[in-house]
């Protein structure tokens, strides 16, 4: 059966080397920022008139999905996840009033999506913060809200299979037991995180079909996606 839709809303952040940067905190062996390189020019001698570029990027650059292995040693990798996870119903939680930097509580989520969230849904957390994404500054990070521990548990209990963010997803409630506690907890329960979304304000329905397929990379903890909502 064909999927009927009127419009495709692109909710992916541009991978633009002029406006994209990643934090490189302690522990990285290399600062691999997103960059593009021309490997062959159209007029290269013997080059058959083609241009060929390559990119340098982390698998976590731009809109992407994190498989459980990202936070859990031995956890499932991208190629082990069923593709059906990445195509299906998504609901949008309007949390614009949590800007800047406020807590997203269980009550907030109940109020935003509690009446229509179904087990197996994907949940997109909307603040519109990334509509003015500034390259990932400290200011951008600090202005991003955070899920409380109980809100994270609620998403897991309600059966969310993907949690998408249009703001920095690494902030946690003050006093959290671990760094990246919420992302780690989601990964530990097999929930996929999908950061660096944008344009969620263009989704005019409560429930849409999300398509965000990862690349067919073998042996990786994350993959870039082109995330779209069918309306
Ligand atoms: Zn990631």
Coordinates of C-alpha atoms and ligand atoms in Angstrom, one line a residue:
X1 CA 0.0 0.0 0.0
X2 CA 1.4 3.4 -1.0
X3 CA 1.9 5.9 1.8
X4 CA -0.3 9.0 1.1
X5 CA 1.1 12.4 1.9
X6 CA 0.8 16.0 0.7
X7 CA 4.1 17.3 1.7
X8 CA 7.6 16.3 2.7
X9 CA 9.1 18.4 5.5
X10 CA 12.9 18.3 5.7
X11 CA 13.8 18.3 9.4
X12 CA 17.5 17.7 8.8
X13 CA 20.2 20.2 9.8
X14 CA 22.4 21.3 6.9
X15 CA 25.9 19.8 6.9
X16 CA 27.5 23.1 6.0
X17 CA 31.2 23.4 6.9
X18 CA 30.7 27.2 7.2
X19 CA 28.1 26.7 10.0
X20 CA 28.7 23.4 11.7
X21 CA 31.2 22.5 14.4
X22 CA 31.4 19.7 16.9
X23 CA 32.7 19.8 20.4
X24 CA 35.9 17.8 21.0
X25 CA 36.0 17.2 24.7
X26 CA 38.6 15.1 26.5
X27 CA 38.9 11.5 25.3
X28 CA 39.0 12.0 21.6
X29 CA 42.1 10.9 19.8
X30 CA 41.4 13.4 16.9
X31 CA 39.4 16.5 16.3
X32 CA 37.6 15.4 13.1
X33 CA 35.4 18.3 12.1
X34 CA 33.1 18.3 9.1
X35 CA 35.0 19.2 6.0
X36 CA 34.8 18.6 2.3
X37 CA 37.7 18.0 0.0
X38 CA 37.9 17.9 -3.8
X39 CA 39.7 14.7 -4.8
X40 CA 39.4 15.1 -8.6
X41 CA 38.5 18.2 -10.7
X42 CA 36.5 18.2 -13.8
X43 CA 39.5 19.3 -15.8
X44 CA 42.0 16.9 -14.2
X45 CA 44.2 15.3 -16.8
X46 CA 42.9 11.8 -17.5
X47 CA 40.0 12.5 -15.0
X48 CA 37.2 11.7 -17.5
X49 CA 35.6 15.1 -16.8
X50 CA 34.2 14.3 -13.4
X51 CA 34.5 16.1 -10.1
X52 CA 34.8 13.9 -7.0
X53 CA 34.7 15.1 -3.4
X54 CA 35.2 13.4 -0.1
X55 CA 34.0 14.4 3.4
X56 CA 35.7 14.2 6.7
X57 CA 33.1 13.8 9.4
X58 CA 32.2 12.1 12.6
X59 CA 29.2 9.8 12.3
X60 CA 27.6 12.1 14.8
X61 CA 27.7 15.2 12.6
X62 CA 24.4 16.8 11.8
X63 CA 21.1 14.9 12.0
X64 CA 22.0 11.4 12.9
X65 CA 20.9 8.4 14.9
X66 CA 22.8 6.8 17.8
X67 CA 22.6 3.1 18.1
X68 CA 22.8 1.7 21.7
X69 CA 26.5 0.9 21.3
X70 CA 27.2 4.6 21.4
X71 CA 26.6 4.5 25.1
X72 CA 26.6 0.8 25.9
X73 CA 29.7 -1.4 25.4
X74 CA 28.6 -4.4 23.3
X75 CA 25.2 -2.7 22.5
X76 CA 23.5 -3.0 19.1
X77 CA 25.2 -1.3 16.2
X78 CA 23.5 0.6 13.3
X79 CA 23.5 -2.4 10.9
X80 CA 21.8 -4.6 13.5
X81 CA 18.8 -2.3 13.9
X82 CA 15.6 -3.1 12.0
X83 CA 14.9 -0.5 9.3
X84 CA 11.3 -0.4 10.4
X85 CA 12.5 1.6 13.4
X86 CA 13.4 4.5 11.1
X87 CA 10.1 4.6 9.2
X88 CA 6.9 5.2 11.1
X89 CA 4.7 7.2 13.3
X90 CA 6.1 10.2 15.1
X91 CA 4.6 12.7 17.4
X92 CA 5.8 16.2 18.1
X93 CA 6.1 17.5 21.7
X94 CA 5.8 21.3 21.6
X95 CA 8.2 22.4 24.4
X96 CA 9.0 25.9 23.2
X97 CA 8.2 27.3 26.6
X98 CA 11.2 25.3 28.0
X99 CA 13.6 27.7 26.3
X100 CA 16.1 28.8 27.3
X101 CA 17.7 26.0 29.3
X102 CA 14.7 24.8 31.4
X103 CA 13.8 21.4 32.6
X104 CA 11.5 19.2 30.5
X105 CA 9.6 17.3 33.2
X106 CA 7.3 14.3 32.9
X107 CA 4.4 16.6 33.5
X108 CA 5.5 18.7 30.5
X109 CA 5.6 15.6 28.3
X110 CA 2.3 14.4 29.6
X111 CA 0.8 17.8 28.8
X112 CA 2.4 18.0 25.4
X113 CA 1.8 14.4 24.0
X114 CA 0.3 12.3 26.8
X115 CA -3.1 12.1 25.3
X116 CA -2.1 10.7 22.0
X117 CA 1.4 9.1 22.4
X118 CA 1.2 5.4 21.5
X119 CA 3.6 2.6 22.3
X120 CA 6.1 2.3 19.5
X121 CA 6.0 6.0 18.5
X122 CA 8.9 8.1 17.7
X123 CA 8.9 11.4 19.8
X124 CA 10.3 14.6 18.4
X125 CA 11.1 17.2 21.1
X126 CA 10.4 20.6 19.6
X127 CA 11.9 23.9 20.9
X128 CA 12.8 25.5 17.5
X129 CA 16.2 26.2 19.0
X130 CA 18.0 24.7 15.9
X131 CA 16.2 26.9 13.5
X132 CA 18.8 29.4 14.5
X133 CA 21.6 26.9 15.0
X134 CA 24.8 28.9 15.4
X135 CA 27.5 26.2 14.8
X136 CA 27.2 24.7 18.2
X137 CA 28.4 27.5 20.5
X138 CA 28.5 27.3 24.3
X139 CA 25.5 29.7 24.2
X140 CA 23.6 27.3 22.0
X141 CA 24.4 24.4 24.4
X142 CA 23.5 26.4 27.5
X143 CA 20.2 27.6 26.1
X144 CA 19.1 24.0 25.3
X145 CA 16.6 22.5 27.7
X146 CA 17.2 19.1 29.3
X147 CA 15.0 16.1 30.0
X148 CA 14.7 15.3 33.7
X149 CA 15.5 11.8 34.8
X150 CA 11.8 11.1 35.4
X151 CA 10.9 12.5 31.9
X152 CA 13.4 10.2 30.3
X153 CA 12.0 7.2 32.3
X154 CA 8.5 8.2 31.2
X155 CA 9.5 8.2 27.5
X156 CA 11.0 4.7 28.0
X157 CA 7.9 3.4 29.9
X158 CA 5.6 4.9 27.2
X159 CA 7.4 2.9 24.6
X160 CA 9.1 5.6 22.5
X161 CA 11.5 3.9 20.1
X162 CA 13.3 7.1 18.9
X163 CA 13.7 10.4 20.7
X164 CA 14.6 13.3 18.4
X165 CA 15.9 16.7 19.5
X166 CA 16.0 20.1 17.9
X167 CA 18.4 21.4 20.6
X168 CA 21.6 20.1 22.2
X169 CA 20.8 16.7 23.7
X170 CA 23.7 16.3 26.1
X171 CA 22.4 18.5 28.9
X172 CA 21.2 16.8 32.0
X173 CA 19.3 17.7 35.1
X174 CA 21.7 19.2 37.7
X175 CA 23.1 16.5 40.0
X176 CA 22.5 13.7 37.5
X177 CA 24.5 10.6 38.4
X178 CA 26.5 10.4 35.2
X179 CA 27.6 12.6 32.3
X180 CA 25.1 12.2 29.4
X181 CA 22.8 10.3 31.9
X182 CA 19.6 10.7 29.8
X183 CA 21.2 9.6 26.5
X184 CA 22.8 6.8 28.2
X185 CA 19.6 5.7 29.9
X186 CA 17.8 5.8 26.6
X187 CA 20.6 3.7 24.9
X188 CA 20.5 1.2 27.8
X189 CA 16.8 0.6 27.1
X190 CA 17.3 0.3 23.3
X191 CA 15.8 3.7 22.5
X192 CA 17.5 5.4 19.6
X193 CA 18.5 9.1 20.0
X194 CA 18.2 11.4 17.0
X195 CA 19.9 14.7 17.6
X196 CA 20.4 17.8 15.4
X197 CA 16.9 18.1 13.9
X198 CA 15.4 21.4 12.8
X199 CA 12.2 22.8 11.2
X200 CA 9.9 21.0 13.6
X201 CA 7.7 24.2 13.4
X202 CA 6.9 23.2 9.9
X203 CA 5.1 20.1 11.0
X204 CA 1.5 21.1 11.2
X205 CA 0.1 17.8 12.5
X206 CA 0.3 16.0 15.8
X207 CA 1.1 12.7 14.2
X208 CA 3.3 12.3 11.1
X209 CA 5.3 9.6 9.3
X210 CA 9.0 10.0 10.0
X211 CA 11.6 8.6 7.6
X212 CA 15.2 8.8 8.8
X213 CA 17.1 5.9 7.4
X214 CA 20.7 5.4 8.5
X215 CA 23.4 4.5 6.0
X216 CA 24.2 0.8 5.6
X217 CA 27.5 1.1 7.5
X218 CA 28.7 -2.1 9.1
X219 CA 30.1 -2.0 12.6
X220 CA 29.3 1.5 13.7
X221 CA 27.5 3.2 16.6
X222 CA 25.9 6.0 14.7
X223 CA 24.9 7.2 11.2
X224 CA 24.0 10.4 9.5
X225 CA 20.3 10.4 8.4
X226 CA 18.2 12.6 6.1
X227 CA 15.2 13.0 8.4
X228 CA 11.9 13.9 6.8
X229 CA 8.3 14.1 8.0
X230 CA 5.5 13.1 5.6
X231 CA 2.5 15.3 6.2
Ligands
LIG1 ZN1 25.4 11.1 18.3

